[in-house]
C-alpha atoms as an extended CHARMM CRD file, in Angstrom:
* protein
*
       150  EXT
         1         1  MET       CA             -0.1840000000       -0.1090000000       -0.1400000000  PROA      1               0.0000000000
         2         2  GLY       CA              1.4730000000        3.4340000000       -0.7220000000  PROA      2               0.0000000000
         3         3  LEU       CA              2.0450000000        6.0980000000        0.6900000000  PROA      3               0.0000000000
         4         4  ARG       CA             -0.9100000000        8.3590000000       -0.5040000000  PROA      4               0.0000000000
         5         5  ARG       CA             -3.4530000000        5.1280000000        0.2440000000  PROA      5               0.0000000000
         6         6  ARG       CA             -2.4240000000        5.1640000000        4.0070000000  PROA      6               0.0000000000
         7         7  ALA       CA             -2.3370000000        8.6330000000        3.7410000000  PROA      7               0.0000000000
         8         8  ARG       CA             -6.2630000000        8.6190000000        2.6970000000  PROA      8               0.0000000000
         9         9  GLU       CA             -6.9880000000        5.7370000000        4.8360000000  PROA      9               0.0000000000
        10        10  LYS       CA             -6.1670000000        7.8360000000        8.0550000000  PROA      10              0.0000000000
        11        11  THR       CA             -7.6620000000       10.8900000000        6.7850000000  PROA      11              0.0000000000
        12        12  LEU       CA            -10.7130000000        8.7380000000        6.6970000000  PROA      12              0.0000000000
        13        13  GLN       CA            -10.6930000000        7.3440000000       10.1950000000  PROA      13              0.0000000000
        14        14  ILE       CA             -9.8820000000       11.2450000000       11.5550000000  PROA      14              0.0000000000
        15        15  LEU       CA            -12.7600000000       12.5390000000       10.0690000000  PROA      15              0.0000000000
        16        16  TYR       CA            -14.8590000000        9.8550000000       11.3470000000  PROA      16              0.0000000000
        17        17  SER       CA            -13.5250000000       10.8280000000       14.9820000000  PROA      17              0.0000000000
        18        18  LEU       CA            -13.8710000000       14.1090000000       14.2490000000  PROA      18              0.0000000000
        19        19  GLN       CA            -17.7540000000       13.6100000000       13.1040000000  PROA      19              0.0000000000
        20        20  PHE       CA            -17.9980000000       12.4910000000       17.2420000000  PROA      20              0.0000000000
        21        21  ASN       CA            -15.5640000000       14.8990000000       18.4350000000  PROA      21              0.0000000000
        22        22  ALA       CA            -15.9270000000       18.2230000000       17.1050000000  PROA      22              0.0000000000
        23        23  GLY       CA            -14.1900000000       21.2170000000       17.8460000000  PROA      23              0.0000000000
        24        24  ILE       CA            -10.9750000000       19.6990000000       19.2640000000  PROA      24              0.0000000000
        25        25  GLY       CA             -9.0620000000       20.8850000000       15.2670000000  PROA      25              0.0000000000
        26        26  ILE       CA             -7.0990000000       19.4650000000       12.8630000000  PROA      26              0.0000000000
        27        27  GLU       CA             -3.7820000000       19.3090000000       14.4100000000  PROA      27              0.0000000000
        28        28  LYS       CA             -5.0080000000       18.0920000000       17.7280000000  PROA      28              0.0000000000
        29        29  ALA       CA             -6.8810000000       15.2480000000       16.0350000000  PROA      29              0.0000000000
        30        30  VAL       CA             -3.7810000000       14.2430000000       13.9990000000  PROA      30              0.0000000000
        31        31  ALA       CA             -1.2850000000       14.3020000000       16.5320000000  PROA      31              0.0000000000
        32        32  GLU       CA             -3.6460000000       12.2240000000       18.7460000000  PROA      32              0.0000000000
        33        33  TYR       CA             -3.9060000000        9.6540000000       15.7980000000  PROA      33              0.0000000000
        34        34  TYR       CA             -0.6030000000        9.6140000000       15.4710000000  PROA      34              0.0000000000
        35        35  SER       CA             -0.2970000000        8.8810000000       19.4910000000  PROA      35              0.0000000000
        36        36  HSD       CA             -2.2570000000        6.3230000000       19.0600000000  PROA      36              0.0000000000
        37        37  PHE       CA             -1.7800000000        4.0420000000       16.7540000000  PROA      37              0.0000000000
        38        38  GLU       CA              1.6800000000        2.1880000000       16.0540000000  PROA      38              0.0000000000
        39        39  LEU       CA              3.3420000000        3.0090000000       13.3220000000  PROA      39              0.0000000000
        40        40  PRO       CA              5.1130000000        0.1460000000       11.0200000000  PROA      40              0.0000000000
        41        41  SER       CA              8.9150000000       -0.6890000000       12.0780000000  PROA      41              0.0000000000
        42        42  ASN       CA              9.3720000000        0.4060000000        8.4570000000  PROA      42              0.0000000000
        43        43  TYR       CA              8.2480000000        3.7200000000        8.4850000000  PROA      43              0.0000000000
        44        44  THR       CA             11.6240000000        6.5460000000        8.5910000000  PROA      44              0.0000000000
        45        45  ALA       CA             10.8500000000        9.9070000000        9.8920000000  PROA      45              0.0000000000
        46        46  LYS       CA             10.4750000000       10.9860000000        6.2530000000  PROA      46              0.0000000000
        47        47  VAL       CA              7.7910000000        8.6630000000        5.6630000000  PROA      47              0.0000000000
        48        48  ILE       CA              5.8730000000        9.7660000000        8.7590000000  PROA      48              0.0000000000
        49        49  GLU       CA              6.1390000000       13.9610000000        8.0260000000  PROA      49              0.0000000000
        50        50  GLU       CA              5.2200000000       12.8990000000        3.9960000000  PROA      50              0.0000000000
        51        51  GLU       CA              2.4120000000       10.7630000000        5.0170000000  PROA      51              0.0000000000
        52        52  LYS       CA              0.9070000000       13.4650000000        8.2010000000  PROA      52              0.0000000000
        53        53  GLU       CA              1.3310000000       16.4950000000        5.2610000000  PROA      53              0.0000000000
        54        54  PHE       CA             -0.9040000000       15.0490000000        2.9710000000  PROA      54              0.0000000000
        55        55  VAL       CA             -3.4440000000       13.8050000000        5.7420000000  PROA      55              0.0000000000
        56        56  GLU       CA             -3.5490000000       17.7520000000        6.5100000000  PROA      56              0.0000000000
        57        57  TYR       CA             -3.8860000000       18.7280000000        3.7980000000  PROA      57              0.0000000000
        58        58  LEU       CA             -6.4730000000       16.4860000000        2.4750000000  PROA      58              0.0000000000
        59        59  LEU       CA             -8.2550000000       17.4460000000        6.0270000000  PROA      59              0.0000000000
        60        60  ASN       CA             -7.9500000000       20.9610000000        5.9130000000  PROA      60              0.0000000000
        61        61  GLN       CA             -9.1310000000       20.8480000000        2.0110000000  PROA      61              0.0000000000
        62        62  VAL       CA            -12.1710000000       19.4160000000        3.5020000000  PROA      62              0.0000000000
        63        63  PHE       CA            -13.0930000000       22.0270000000        6.1050000000  PROA      63              0.0000000000
        64        64  ASP       CA            -11.8070000000       25.0660000000        4.5800000000  PROA      64              0.0000000000
        65        65  ASN       CA            -14.2360000000       23.8270000000        1.5290000000  PROA      65              0.0000000000
        66        66  ARG       CA            -17.0900000000       22.3750000000        3.5870000000  PROA      66              0.0000000000
        67        67  ASP       CA            -19.8900000000       24.4530000000        2.0720000000  PROA      67              0.0000000000
        68        68  GLU       CA            -18.9590000000       23.5910000000       -2.0960000000  PROA      68              0.0000000000
        69        69  ILE       CA            -18.4890000000       20.1240000000       -0.8400000000  PROA      69              0.0000000000
        70        70  SER       CA            -21.6460000000       19.6810000000        0.4050000000  PROA      70              0.0000000000
        71        71  GLU       CA            -23.4080000000       21.2670000000       -2.2900000000  PROA      71              0.0000000000
        72        72  LEU       CA            -21.5140000000       19.4600000000       -5.0640000000  PROA      72              0.0000000000
        73        73  ILE       CA            -22.0870000000       16.0800000000       -3.1820000000  PROA      73              0.0000000000
        74        74  GLU       CA            -25.9490000000       16.7940000000       -2.4440000000  PROA      74              0.0000000000
        75        75  THR       CA            -26.4100000000       18.1630000000       -6.2720000000  PROA      75              0.0000000000
        76        76  ALA       CA            -24.8770000000       14.9050000000       -7.3410000000  PROA      76              0.0000000000
        77        77  ALA       CA            -26.5750000000       13.0980000000       -5.1420000000  PROA      77              0.0000000000
        78        78  LEU       CA            -30.2110000000       13.3480000000       -6.3160000000  PROA      78              0.0000000000
        79        79  ASN       CA            -32.8610000000       14.0520000000       -3.2150000000  PROA      79              0.0000000000
        80        80  TRP       CA            -29.9980000000       13.4140000000       -0.6650000000  PROA      80              0.0000000000
        81        81  LYS       CA            -28.9910000000       15.6700000000        2.2860000000  PROA      81              0.0000000000
        82        82  VAL       CA            -25.3470000000       14.7890000000        2.9310000000  PROA      82              0.0000000000
        83        83  GLU       CA            -26.4130000000       14.6260000000        6.5920000000  PROA      83              0.0000000000
        84        84  ARG       CA            -28.4390000000       11.5420000000        5.0700000000  PROA      84              0.0000000000
        85        85  ILE       CA            -25.2030000000        9.8860000000        3.9540000000  PROA      85              0.0000000000
        86        86  ALA       CA            -24.2020000000        7.4010000000        6.1100000000  PROA      86              0.0000000000
        87        87  TYR       CA            -20.8530000000        8.8790000000        7.6900000000  PROA      87              0.0000000000
        88        88  ILE       CA            -17.7820000000        6.5010000000        6.2500000000  PROA      88              0.0000000000
        89        89  GLU       CA            -19.4860000000        7.1790000000        2.7260000000  PROA      89              0.0000000000
        90        90  ARG       CA            -19.8560000000       10.8940000000        3.7900000000  PROA      90              0.0000000000
        91        91  ASN       CA            -16.4220000000       10.9330000000        4.6740000000  PROA      91              0.0000000000
        92        92  ILE       CA            -14.6880000000        9.1720000000        1.3730000000  PROA      92              0.0000000000
        93        93  LEU       CA            -17.0190000000       11.9900000000       -0.4040000000  PROA      93              0.0000000000
        94        94  LYS       CA            -15.3970000000       14.7120000000        1.4840000000  PROA      94              0.0000000000
        95        95  MET       CA            -12.0230000000       13.2610000000        0.5140000000  PROA      95              0.0000000000
        96        96  ALA       CA            -12.4700000000       12.7730000000       -2.7340000000  PROA      96              0.0000000000
        97        97  VAL       CA            -14.4990000000       15.8600000000       -3.8330000000  PROA      97              0.0000000000
        98        98  ALA       CA            -11.7110000000       18.3660000000       -2.1950000000  PROA      98              0.0000000000
        99        99  GLU       CA             -9.2020000000       16.2700000000       -4.2350000000  PROA      99              0.0000000000
       100       100  LEU       CA            -11.1850000000       16.7380000000       -7.2440000000  PROA      100             0.0000000000
       101       101  ILE       CA            -11.8940000000       21.0640000000       -6.4600000000  PROA      101             0.0000000000
       102       102  ASP       CA             -8.2750000000       21.6770000000       -5.5970000000  PROA      102             0.0000000000
       103       103  LYS       CA             -6.9690000000       23.2020000000       -8.6440000000  PROA      103             0.0000000000
       104       104  ARG       CA             -3.1590000000       22.9910000000       -7.5830000000  PROA      104             0.0000000000
       105       105  ASN       CA             -3.8640000000       19.5100000000       -6.8230000000  PROA      105             0.0000000000
       106       106  LYS       CA             -2.0190000000       17.2820000000      -10.0870000000  PROA      106             0.0000000000
       107       107  ILE       CA             -3.8530000000       14.0880000000       -8.5160000000  PROA      107             0.0000000000
       108       108  PRO       CA             -5.4330000000       13.1610000000      -11.5160000000  PROA      108             0.0000000000
       109       109  PHE       CA             -8.8930000000       12.1850000000      -11.3230000000  PROA      109             0.0000000000
       110       110  LYS       CA             -8.7060000000        8.1310000000      -11.5960000000  PROA      110             0.0000000000
       111       111  ALA       CA             -6.1730000000        7.5410000000       -9.3200000000  PROA      111             0.0000000000
       112       112  THR       CA             -9.0700000000        9.7730000000       -6.8040000000  PROA      112             0.0000000000
       113       113  ILE       CA            -12.1290000000        7.5020000000       -7.9520000000  PROA      113             0.0000000000
       114       114  ASN       CA            -10.3140000000        4.6750000000       -7.7840000000  PROA      114             0.0000000000
       115       115  GLU       CA             -8.2060000000        5.3320000000       -4.5740000000  PROA      115             0.0000000000
       116       116  ALA       CA            -12.3710000000        6.3360000000       -3.3840000000  PROA      116             0.0000000000
       117       117  ILE       CA            -13.7190000000        3.3270000000       -4.5010000000  PROA      117             0.0000000000
       118       118  ASP       CA            -11.1900000000        0.9260000000       -3.2530000000  PROA      118             0.0000000000
       119       119  ILE       CA            -11.0500000000        2.6450000000        0.3180000000  PROA      119             0.0000000000
       120       120  ALA       CA            -15.2790000000        1.9510000000        0.3550000000  PROA      120             0.0000000000
       121       121  LYS       CA            -14.9210000000       -1.5740000000       -0.4500000000  PROA      121             0.0000000000
       122       122  LYS       CA            -11.9190000000       -1.5900000000        2.7310000000  PROA      122             0.0000000000
       123       123  PHE       CA            -14.0940000000        0.5430000000        5.3770000000  PROA      123             0.0000000000
       124       124  GLY       CA            -18.0590000000        0.6170000000        3.7020000000  PROA      124             0.0000000000
       125       125  SER       CA            -20.7020000000       -2.2710000000        2.8970000000  PROA      125             0.0000000000
       126       126  LYS       CA            -21.0920000000       -3.7900000000        0.2990000000  PROA      126             0.0000000000
       127       127  GLU       CA            -23.1010000000       -0.8170000000       -1.5450000000  PROA      127             0.0000000000
       128       128  SER       CA            -20.5020000000        1.5690000000       -0.8170000000  PROA      128             0.0000000000
       129       129  PRO       CA            -18.2790000000        0.8180000000       -3.4470000000  PROA      129             0.0000000000
       130       130  GLY       CA            -20.8540000000        1.8250000000       -6.5200000000  PROA      130             0.0000000000
       131       131  PHE       CA            -22.2200000000        4.7270000000       -4.3560000000  PROA      131             0.0000000000
       132       132  VAL       CA            -19.3730000000        6.3570000000       -3.9940000000  PROA      132             0.0000000000
       133       133  ASN       CA            -18.2770000000        5.8200000000       -7.6280000000  PROA      133             0.0000000000
       134       134  GLY       CA            -21.8500000000        7.1820000000       -9.1390000000  PROA      134             0.0000000000
       135       135  ILE       CA            -21.6850000000       10.2870000000       -7.0650000000  PROA      135             0.0000000000
       136       136  ILE       CA            -17.6750000000       10.9800000000       -7.4040000000  PROA      136             0.0000000000
       137       137  ASN       CA            -18.6280000000       10.4400000000      -11.0900000000  PROA      137             0.0000000000
       138       138  LYS       CA            -21.5450000000       12.9540000000      -11.1530000000  PROA      138             0.0000000000
       139       139  VAL       CA            -19.3470000000       15.5260000000       -9.3760000000  PROA      139             0.0000000000
       140       140  ALA       CA            -16.6500000000       15.0750000000      -11.9480000000  PROA      140             0.0000000000
       141       141  ASP       CA            -19.2320000000       15.8800000000      -14.6320000000  PROA      141             0.0000000000
       142       142  LEU       CA            -20.6170000000       18.7160000000      -12.5150000000  PROA      142             0.0000000000
       143       143  LEU       CA            -16.8980000000       20.2850000000      -12.1680000000  PROA      143             0.0000000000
       144       144  GLU       CA            -16.7040000000       19.3720000000      -15.8080000000  PROA      144             0.0000000000
       145       145  ILE       CA            -13.5870000000       17.0760000000      -15.4800000000  PROA      145             0.0000000000
       146       146  LYS       CA            -12.8350000000       16.1470000000      -18.6480000000  PROA      146             0.0000000000
       147       147  GLY       CA            -10.8710000000       12.2570000000      -18.6780000000  PROA      147             0.0000000000
       148       148  VAL       CA            -11.2860000000        8.4360000000      -18.5330000000  PROA      148             0.0000000000
       149       149  LYS       CA            -13.9470000000        8.3220000000      -15.8230000000  PROA      149             0.0000000000
       150       150  ALA       CA            -13.7200000000        5.0880000000      -13.5740000000  PROA      150             0.0000000000
């Protein structure tokens, strides 16, 4: 598993925990996460720092753009309010849409959607991957992101 995948999975877990611990802040949530989970022995200080940077980037993107992200998800998920979407799927969607709307981001659409689908397979229900795939593709259409879709 690559650094970005691990970082996305950790971001999902932190976002999930923040649903129940609102107000603790991103930096504290990241610090608490890393203090409670043992890192593999092959992690170097450089790898840990790069992973944390990507986790913080995703968390900041989600929180800094929460209104736009929610609006895009609700528009793509016809007749669904973001609050009605299960926590896991909601947070996977928020992370993926946060990546898609960042114009400076050099992550290809296909990488973003494939990662979101794989994370949905691991953490969600059996219906999660299809749901996440459909919503992200609709968001990409709304954003007029061109390219091959998953």
